[in-house]
mmCIF file of N, CA and C in Angstrom:
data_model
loop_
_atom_site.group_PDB
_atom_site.id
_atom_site.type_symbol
_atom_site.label_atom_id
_atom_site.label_comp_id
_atom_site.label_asym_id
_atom_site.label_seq_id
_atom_site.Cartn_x
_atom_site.Cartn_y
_atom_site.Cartn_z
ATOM 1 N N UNK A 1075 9.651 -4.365 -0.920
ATOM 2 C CA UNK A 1075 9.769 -4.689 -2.330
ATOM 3 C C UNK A 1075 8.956 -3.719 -3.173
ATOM 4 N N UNK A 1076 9.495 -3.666 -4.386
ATOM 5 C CA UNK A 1076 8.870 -2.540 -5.129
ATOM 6 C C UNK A 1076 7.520 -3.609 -6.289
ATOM 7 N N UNK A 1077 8.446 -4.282 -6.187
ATOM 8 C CA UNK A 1077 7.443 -5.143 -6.940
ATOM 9 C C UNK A 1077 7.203 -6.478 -6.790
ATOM 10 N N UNK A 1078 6.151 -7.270 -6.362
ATOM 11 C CA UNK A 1078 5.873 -8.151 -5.570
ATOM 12 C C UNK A 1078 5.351 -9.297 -6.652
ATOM 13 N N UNK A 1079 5.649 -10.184 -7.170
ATOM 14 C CA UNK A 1079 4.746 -10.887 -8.208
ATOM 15 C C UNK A 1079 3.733 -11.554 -7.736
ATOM 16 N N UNK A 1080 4.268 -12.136 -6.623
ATOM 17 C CA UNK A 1080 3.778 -12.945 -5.446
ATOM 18 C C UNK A 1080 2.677 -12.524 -4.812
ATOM 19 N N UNK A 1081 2.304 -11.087 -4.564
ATOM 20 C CA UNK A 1081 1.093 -10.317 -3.995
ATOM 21 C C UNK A 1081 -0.102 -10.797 -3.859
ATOM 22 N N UNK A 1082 -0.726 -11.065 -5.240
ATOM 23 C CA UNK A 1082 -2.227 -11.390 -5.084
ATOM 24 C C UNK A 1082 -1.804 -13.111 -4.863
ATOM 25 N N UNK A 1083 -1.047 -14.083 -4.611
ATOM 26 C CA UNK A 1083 -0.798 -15.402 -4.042
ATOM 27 C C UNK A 1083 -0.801 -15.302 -2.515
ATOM 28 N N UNK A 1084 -0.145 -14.026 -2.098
ATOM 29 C CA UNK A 1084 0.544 -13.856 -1.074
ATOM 30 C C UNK A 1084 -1.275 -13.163 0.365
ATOM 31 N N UNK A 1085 -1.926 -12.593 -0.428
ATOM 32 C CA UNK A 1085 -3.055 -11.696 -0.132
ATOM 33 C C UNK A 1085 -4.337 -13.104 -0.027
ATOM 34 N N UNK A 1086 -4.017 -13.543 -1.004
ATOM 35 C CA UNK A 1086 -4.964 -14.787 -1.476
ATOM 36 C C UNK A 1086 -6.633 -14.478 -2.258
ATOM 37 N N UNK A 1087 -6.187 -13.516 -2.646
ATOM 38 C CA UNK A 1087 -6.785 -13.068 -3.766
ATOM 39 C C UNK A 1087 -6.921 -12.992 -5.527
ATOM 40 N N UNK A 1088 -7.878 -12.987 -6.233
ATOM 41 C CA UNK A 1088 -7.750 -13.208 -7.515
ATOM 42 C C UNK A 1088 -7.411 -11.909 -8.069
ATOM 43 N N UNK A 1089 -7.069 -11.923 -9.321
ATOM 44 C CA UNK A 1089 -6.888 -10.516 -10.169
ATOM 45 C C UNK A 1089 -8.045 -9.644 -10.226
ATOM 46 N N UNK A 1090 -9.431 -10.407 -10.419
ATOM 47 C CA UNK A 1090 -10.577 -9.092 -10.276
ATOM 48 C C UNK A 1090 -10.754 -8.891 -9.105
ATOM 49 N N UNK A 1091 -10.563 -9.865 -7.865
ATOM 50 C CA UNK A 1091 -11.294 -9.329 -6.469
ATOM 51 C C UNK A 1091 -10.536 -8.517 -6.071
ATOM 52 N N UNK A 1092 -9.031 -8.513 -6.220
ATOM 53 C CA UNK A 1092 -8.147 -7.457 -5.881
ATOM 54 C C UNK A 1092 -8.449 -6.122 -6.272
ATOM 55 N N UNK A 1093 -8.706 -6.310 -8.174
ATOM 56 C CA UNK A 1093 -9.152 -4.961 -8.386
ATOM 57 C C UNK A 1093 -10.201 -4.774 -8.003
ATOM 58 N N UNK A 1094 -11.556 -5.183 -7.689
ATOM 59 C CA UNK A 1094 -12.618 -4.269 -6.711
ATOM 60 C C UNK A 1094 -12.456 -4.008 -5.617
ATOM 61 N N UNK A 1095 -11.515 -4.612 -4.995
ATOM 62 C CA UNK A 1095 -11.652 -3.764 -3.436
ATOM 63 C C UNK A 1095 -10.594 -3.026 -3.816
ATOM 64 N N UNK A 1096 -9.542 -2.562 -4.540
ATOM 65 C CA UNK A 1096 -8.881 -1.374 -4.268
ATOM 66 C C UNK A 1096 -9.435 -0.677 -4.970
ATOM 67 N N UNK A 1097 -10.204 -0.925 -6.141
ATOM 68 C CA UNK A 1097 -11.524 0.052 -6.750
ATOM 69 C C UNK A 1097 -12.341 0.837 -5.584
ATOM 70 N N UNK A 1098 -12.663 0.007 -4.781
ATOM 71 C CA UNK A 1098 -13.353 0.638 -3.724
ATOM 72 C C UNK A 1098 -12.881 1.437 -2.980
ATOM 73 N N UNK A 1099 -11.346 0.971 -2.018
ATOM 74 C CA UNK A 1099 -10.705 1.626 -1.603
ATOM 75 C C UNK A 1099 -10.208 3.427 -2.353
ATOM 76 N N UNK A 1100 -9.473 3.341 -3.331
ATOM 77 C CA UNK A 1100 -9.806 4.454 -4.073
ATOM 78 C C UNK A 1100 -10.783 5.127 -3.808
ATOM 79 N N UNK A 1101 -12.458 5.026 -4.503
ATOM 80 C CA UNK A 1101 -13.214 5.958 -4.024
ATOM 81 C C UNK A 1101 -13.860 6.372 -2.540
ATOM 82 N N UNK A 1102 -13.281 5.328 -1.499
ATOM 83 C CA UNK A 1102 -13.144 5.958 -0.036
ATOM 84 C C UNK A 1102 -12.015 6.734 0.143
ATOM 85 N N UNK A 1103 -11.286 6.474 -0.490
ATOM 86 C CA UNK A 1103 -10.117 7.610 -0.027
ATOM 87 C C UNK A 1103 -10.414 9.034 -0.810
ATOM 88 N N UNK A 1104 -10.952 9.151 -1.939
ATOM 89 C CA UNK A 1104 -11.213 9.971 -2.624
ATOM 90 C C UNK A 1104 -12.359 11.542 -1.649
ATOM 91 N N UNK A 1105 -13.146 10.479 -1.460
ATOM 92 C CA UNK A 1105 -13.927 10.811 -0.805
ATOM 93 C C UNK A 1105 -12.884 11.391 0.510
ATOM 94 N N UNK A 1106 -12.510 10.975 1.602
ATOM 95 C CA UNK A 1106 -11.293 11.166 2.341
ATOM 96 C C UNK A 1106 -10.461 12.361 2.240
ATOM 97 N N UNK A 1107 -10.237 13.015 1.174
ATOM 98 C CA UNK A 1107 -9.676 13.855 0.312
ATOM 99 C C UNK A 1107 -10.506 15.125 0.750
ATOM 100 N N UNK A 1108 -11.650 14.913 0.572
ATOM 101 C CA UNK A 1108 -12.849 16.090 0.937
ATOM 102 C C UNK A 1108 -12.489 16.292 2.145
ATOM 103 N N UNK A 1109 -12.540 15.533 3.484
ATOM 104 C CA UNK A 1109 -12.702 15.650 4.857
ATOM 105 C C UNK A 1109 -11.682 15.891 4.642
ATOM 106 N N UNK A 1110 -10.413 15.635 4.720
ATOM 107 C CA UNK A 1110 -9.027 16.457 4.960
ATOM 108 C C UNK A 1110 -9.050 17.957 4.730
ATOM 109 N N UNK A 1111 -9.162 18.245 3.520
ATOM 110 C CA UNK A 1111 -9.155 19.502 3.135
ATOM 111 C C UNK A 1111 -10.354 20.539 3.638
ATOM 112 N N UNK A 1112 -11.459 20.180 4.462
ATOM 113 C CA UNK A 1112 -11.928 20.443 5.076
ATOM 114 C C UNK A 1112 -11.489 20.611 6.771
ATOM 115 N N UNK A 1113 -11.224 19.793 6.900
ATOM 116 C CA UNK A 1113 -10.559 19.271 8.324
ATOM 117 C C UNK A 1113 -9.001 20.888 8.297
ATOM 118 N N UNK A 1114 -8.226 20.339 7.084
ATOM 119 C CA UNK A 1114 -7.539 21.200 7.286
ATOM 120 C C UNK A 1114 -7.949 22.567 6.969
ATOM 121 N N UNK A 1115 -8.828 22.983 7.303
ATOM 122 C CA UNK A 1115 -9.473 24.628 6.972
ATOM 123 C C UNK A 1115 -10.086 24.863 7.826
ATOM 124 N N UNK A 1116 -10.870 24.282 9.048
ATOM 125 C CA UNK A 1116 -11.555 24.443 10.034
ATOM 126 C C UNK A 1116 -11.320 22.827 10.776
ATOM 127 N N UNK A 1117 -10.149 22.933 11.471
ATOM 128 C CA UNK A 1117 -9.872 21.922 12.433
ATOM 129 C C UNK A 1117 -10.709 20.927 13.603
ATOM 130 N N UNK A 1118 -11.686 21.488 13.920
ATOM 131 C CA UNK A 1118 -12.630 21.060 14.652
ATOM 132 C C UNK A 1118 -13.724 20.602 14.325
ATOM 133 N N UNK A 1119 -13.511 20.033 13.249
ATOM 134 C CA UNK A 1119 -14.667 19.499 12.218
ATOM 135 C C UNK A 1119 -13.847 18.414 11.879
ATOM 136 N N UNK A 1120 -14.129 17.194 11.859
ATOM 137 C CA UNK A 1120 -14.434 15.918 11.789
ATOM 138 C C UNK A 1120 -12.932 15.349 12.096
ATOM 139 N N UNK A 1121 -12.647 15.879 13.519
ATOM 140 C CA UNK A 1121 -11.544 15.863 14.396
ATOM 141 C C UNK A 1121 -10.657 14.317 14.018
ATOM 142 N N UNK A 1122 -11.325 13.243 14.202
ATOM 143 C CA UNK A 1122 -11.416 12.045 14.403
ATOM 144 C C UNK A 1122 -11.997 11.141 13.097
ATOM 145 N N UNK A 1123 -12.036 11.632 12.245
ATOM 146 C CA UNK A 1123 -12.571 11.014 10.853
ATOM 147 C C UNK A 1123 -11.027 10.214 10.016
ATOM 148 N N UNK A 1124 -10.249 10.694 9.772
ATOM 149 C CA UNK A 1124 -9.085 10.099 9.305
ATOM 150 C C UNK A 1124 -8.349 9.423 10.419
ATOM 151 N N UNK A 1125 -8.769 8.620 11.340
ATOM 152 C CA UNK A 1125 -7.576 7.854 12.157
ATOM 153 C C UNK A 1125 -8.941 6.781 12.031
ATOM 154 N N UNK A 1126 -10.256 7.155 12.369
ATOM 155 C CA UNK A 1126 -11.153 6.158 11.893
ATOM 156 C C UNK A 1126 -11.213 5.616 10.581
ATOM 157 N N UNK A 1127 -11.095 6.213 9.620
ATOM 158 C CA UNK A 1127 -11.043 5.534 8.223
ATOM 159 C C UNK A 1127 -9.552 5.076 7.796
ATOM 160 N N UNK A 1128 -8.388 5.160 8.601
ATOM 161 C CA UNK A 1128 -7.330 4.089 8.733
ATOM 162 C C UNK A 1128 -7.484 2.904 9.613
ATOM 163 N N UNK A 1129 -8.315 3.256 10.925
ATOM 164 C CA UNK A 1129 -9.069 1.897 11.459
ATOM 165 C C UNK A 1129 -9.463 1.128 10.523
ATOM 166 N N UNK A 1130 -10.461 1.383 10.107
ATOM 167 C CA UNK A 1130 -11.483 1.000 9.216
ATOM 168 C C UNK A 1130 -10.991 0.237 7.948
ATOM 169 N N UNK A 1131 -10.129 0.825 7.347
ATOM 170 C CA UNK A 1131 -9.318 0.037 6.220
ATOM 171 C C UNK A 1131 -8.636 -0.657 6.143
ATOM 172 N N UNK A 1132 -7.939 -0.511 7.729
ATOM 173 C CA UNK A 1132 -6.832 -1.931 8.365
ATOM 174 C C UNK A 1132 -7.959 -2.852 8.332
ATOM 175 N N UNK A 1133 -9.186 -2.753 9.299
ATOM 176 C CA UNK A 1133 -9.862 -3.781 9.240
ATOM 177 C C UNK A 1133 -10.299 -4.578 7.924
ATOM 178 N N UNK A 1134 -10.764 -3.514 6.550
ATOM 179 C CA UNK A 1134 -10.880 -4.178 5.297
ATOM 180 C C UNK A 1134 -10.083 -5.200 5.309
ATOM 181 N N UNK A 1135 -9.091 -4.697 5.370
ATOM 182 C CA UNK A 1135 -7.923 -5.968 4.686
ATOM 183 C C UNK A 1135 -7.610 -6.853 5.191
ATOM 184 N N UNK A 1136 -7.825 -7.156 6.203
ATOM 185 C CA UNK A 1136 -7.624 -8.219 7.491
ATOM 186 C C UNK A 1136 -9.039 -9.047 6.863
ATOM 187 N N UNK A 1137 -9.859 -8.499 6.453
ATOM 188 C CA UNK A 1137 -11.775 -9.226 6.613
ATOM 189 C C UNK A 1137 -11.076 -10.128 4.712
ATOM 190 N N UNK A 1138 -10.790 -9.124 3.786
ATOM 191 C CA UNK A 1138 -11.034 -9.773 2.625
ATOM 192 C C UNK A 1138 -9.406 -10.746 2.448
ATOM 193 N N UNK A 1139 -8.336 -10.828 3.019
ATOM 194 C CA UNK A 1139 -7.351 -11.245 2.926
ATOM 195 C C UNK A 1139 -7.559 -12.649 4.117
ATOM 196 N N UNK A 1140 -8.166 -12.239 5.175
ATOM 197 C CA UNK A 1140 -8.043 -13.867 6.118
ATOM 198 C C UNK A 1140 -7.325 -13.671 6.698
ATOM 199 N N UNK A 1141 -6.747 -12.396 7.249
ATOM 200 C CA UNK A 1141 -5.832 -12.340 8.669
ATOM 201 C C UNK A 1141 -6.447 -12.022 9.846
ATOM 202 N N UNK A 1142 -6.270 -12.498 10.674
ATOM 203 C CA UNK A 1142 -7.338 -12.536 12.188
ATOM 204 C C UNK A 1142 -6.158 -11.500 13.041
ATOM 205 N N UNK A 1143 -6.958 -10.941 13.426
ATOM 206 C CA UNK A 1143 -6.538 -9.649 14.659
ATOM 207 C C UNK A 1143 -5.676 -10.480 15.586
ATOM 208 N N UNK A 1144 -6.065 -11.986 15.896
ATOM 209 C CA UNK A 1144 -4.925 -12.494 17.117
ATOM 210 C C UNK A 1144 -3.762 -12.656 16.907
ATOM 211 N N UNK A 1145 -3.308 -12.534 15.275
ATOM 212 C CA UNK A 1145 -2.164 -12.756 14.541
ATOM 213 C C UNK A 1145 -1.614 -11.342 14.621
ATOM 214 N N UNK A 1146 0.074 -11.688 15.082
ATOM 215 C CA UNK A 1146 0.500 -10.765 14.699
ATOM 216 C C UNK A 1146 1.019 -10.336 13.426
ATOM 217 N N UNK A 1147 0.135 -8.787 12.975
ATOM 218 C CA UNK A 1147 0.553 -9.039 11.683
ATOM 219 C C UNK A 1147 1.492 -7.679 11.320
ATOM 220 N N UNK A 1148 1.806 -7.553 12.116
ATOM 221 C CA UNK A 1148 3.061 -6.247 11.763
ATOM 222 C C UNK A 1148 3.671 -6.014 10.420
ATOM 223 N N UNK A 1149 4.240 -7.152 10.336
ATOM 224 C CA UNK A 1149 4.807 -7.505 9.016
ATOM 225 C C UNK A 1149 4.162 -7.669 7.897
ATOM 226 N N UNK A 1150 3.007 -7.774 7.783
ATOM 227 C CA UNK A 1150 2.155 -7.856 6.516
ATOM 228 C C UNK A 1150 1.652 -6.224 6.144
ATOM 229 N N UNK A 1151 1.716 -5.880 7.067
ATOM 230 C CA UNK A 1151 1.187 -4.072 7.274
ATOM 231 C C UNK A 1151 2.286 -3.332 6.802
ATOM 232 N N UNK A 1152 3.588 -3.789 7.100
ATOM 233 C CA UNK A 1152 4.462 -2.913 6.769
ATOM 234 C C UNK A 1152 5.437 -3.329 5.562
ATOM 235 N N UNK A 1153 5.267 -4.015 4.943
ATOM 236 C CA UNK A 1153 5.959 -4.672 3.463
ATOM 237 C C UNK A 1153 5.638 -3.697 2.633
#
């Protein structure tokens, strides 16, 4: 869906908590931005930094949304 009305019902989140953690998110990815373009200029430098900070952000959203790792959540990941 392109546009979800349902989202922050669906996430179980309010309108500001949503916007601070993707506030946050943003300036980790921003940041993210640096190591890539680094990464892509001398490859052997922080080899493993972007598959960890997609770890890492799956986990965010699982911690502030209330989805537990035993759940399969395929489908919430890929909407």
């Amino acid at each position: 869906l392109i546009m979800d009305k349902k989202h922050l019902q669906n996430v179980g989140l309010t309108y500001l908590s949503h916007l601070k953690f993707t506030t946050g998110e943003v300036l980790r990815l921003i940041g993210m931005v640096f190591v890539m373009v680094v990464h892509g200029f001398i490859p052997w430098v922080w080899s493993c930094k972007f598959s960890d900070y997609i770890a890492s952000a799956r986990m965010r959203i699982m911690v502030i949304t209330g989805i537990s790792e035993k759940r399969n959540n395929v489908d919430f990941f890929n909407q």
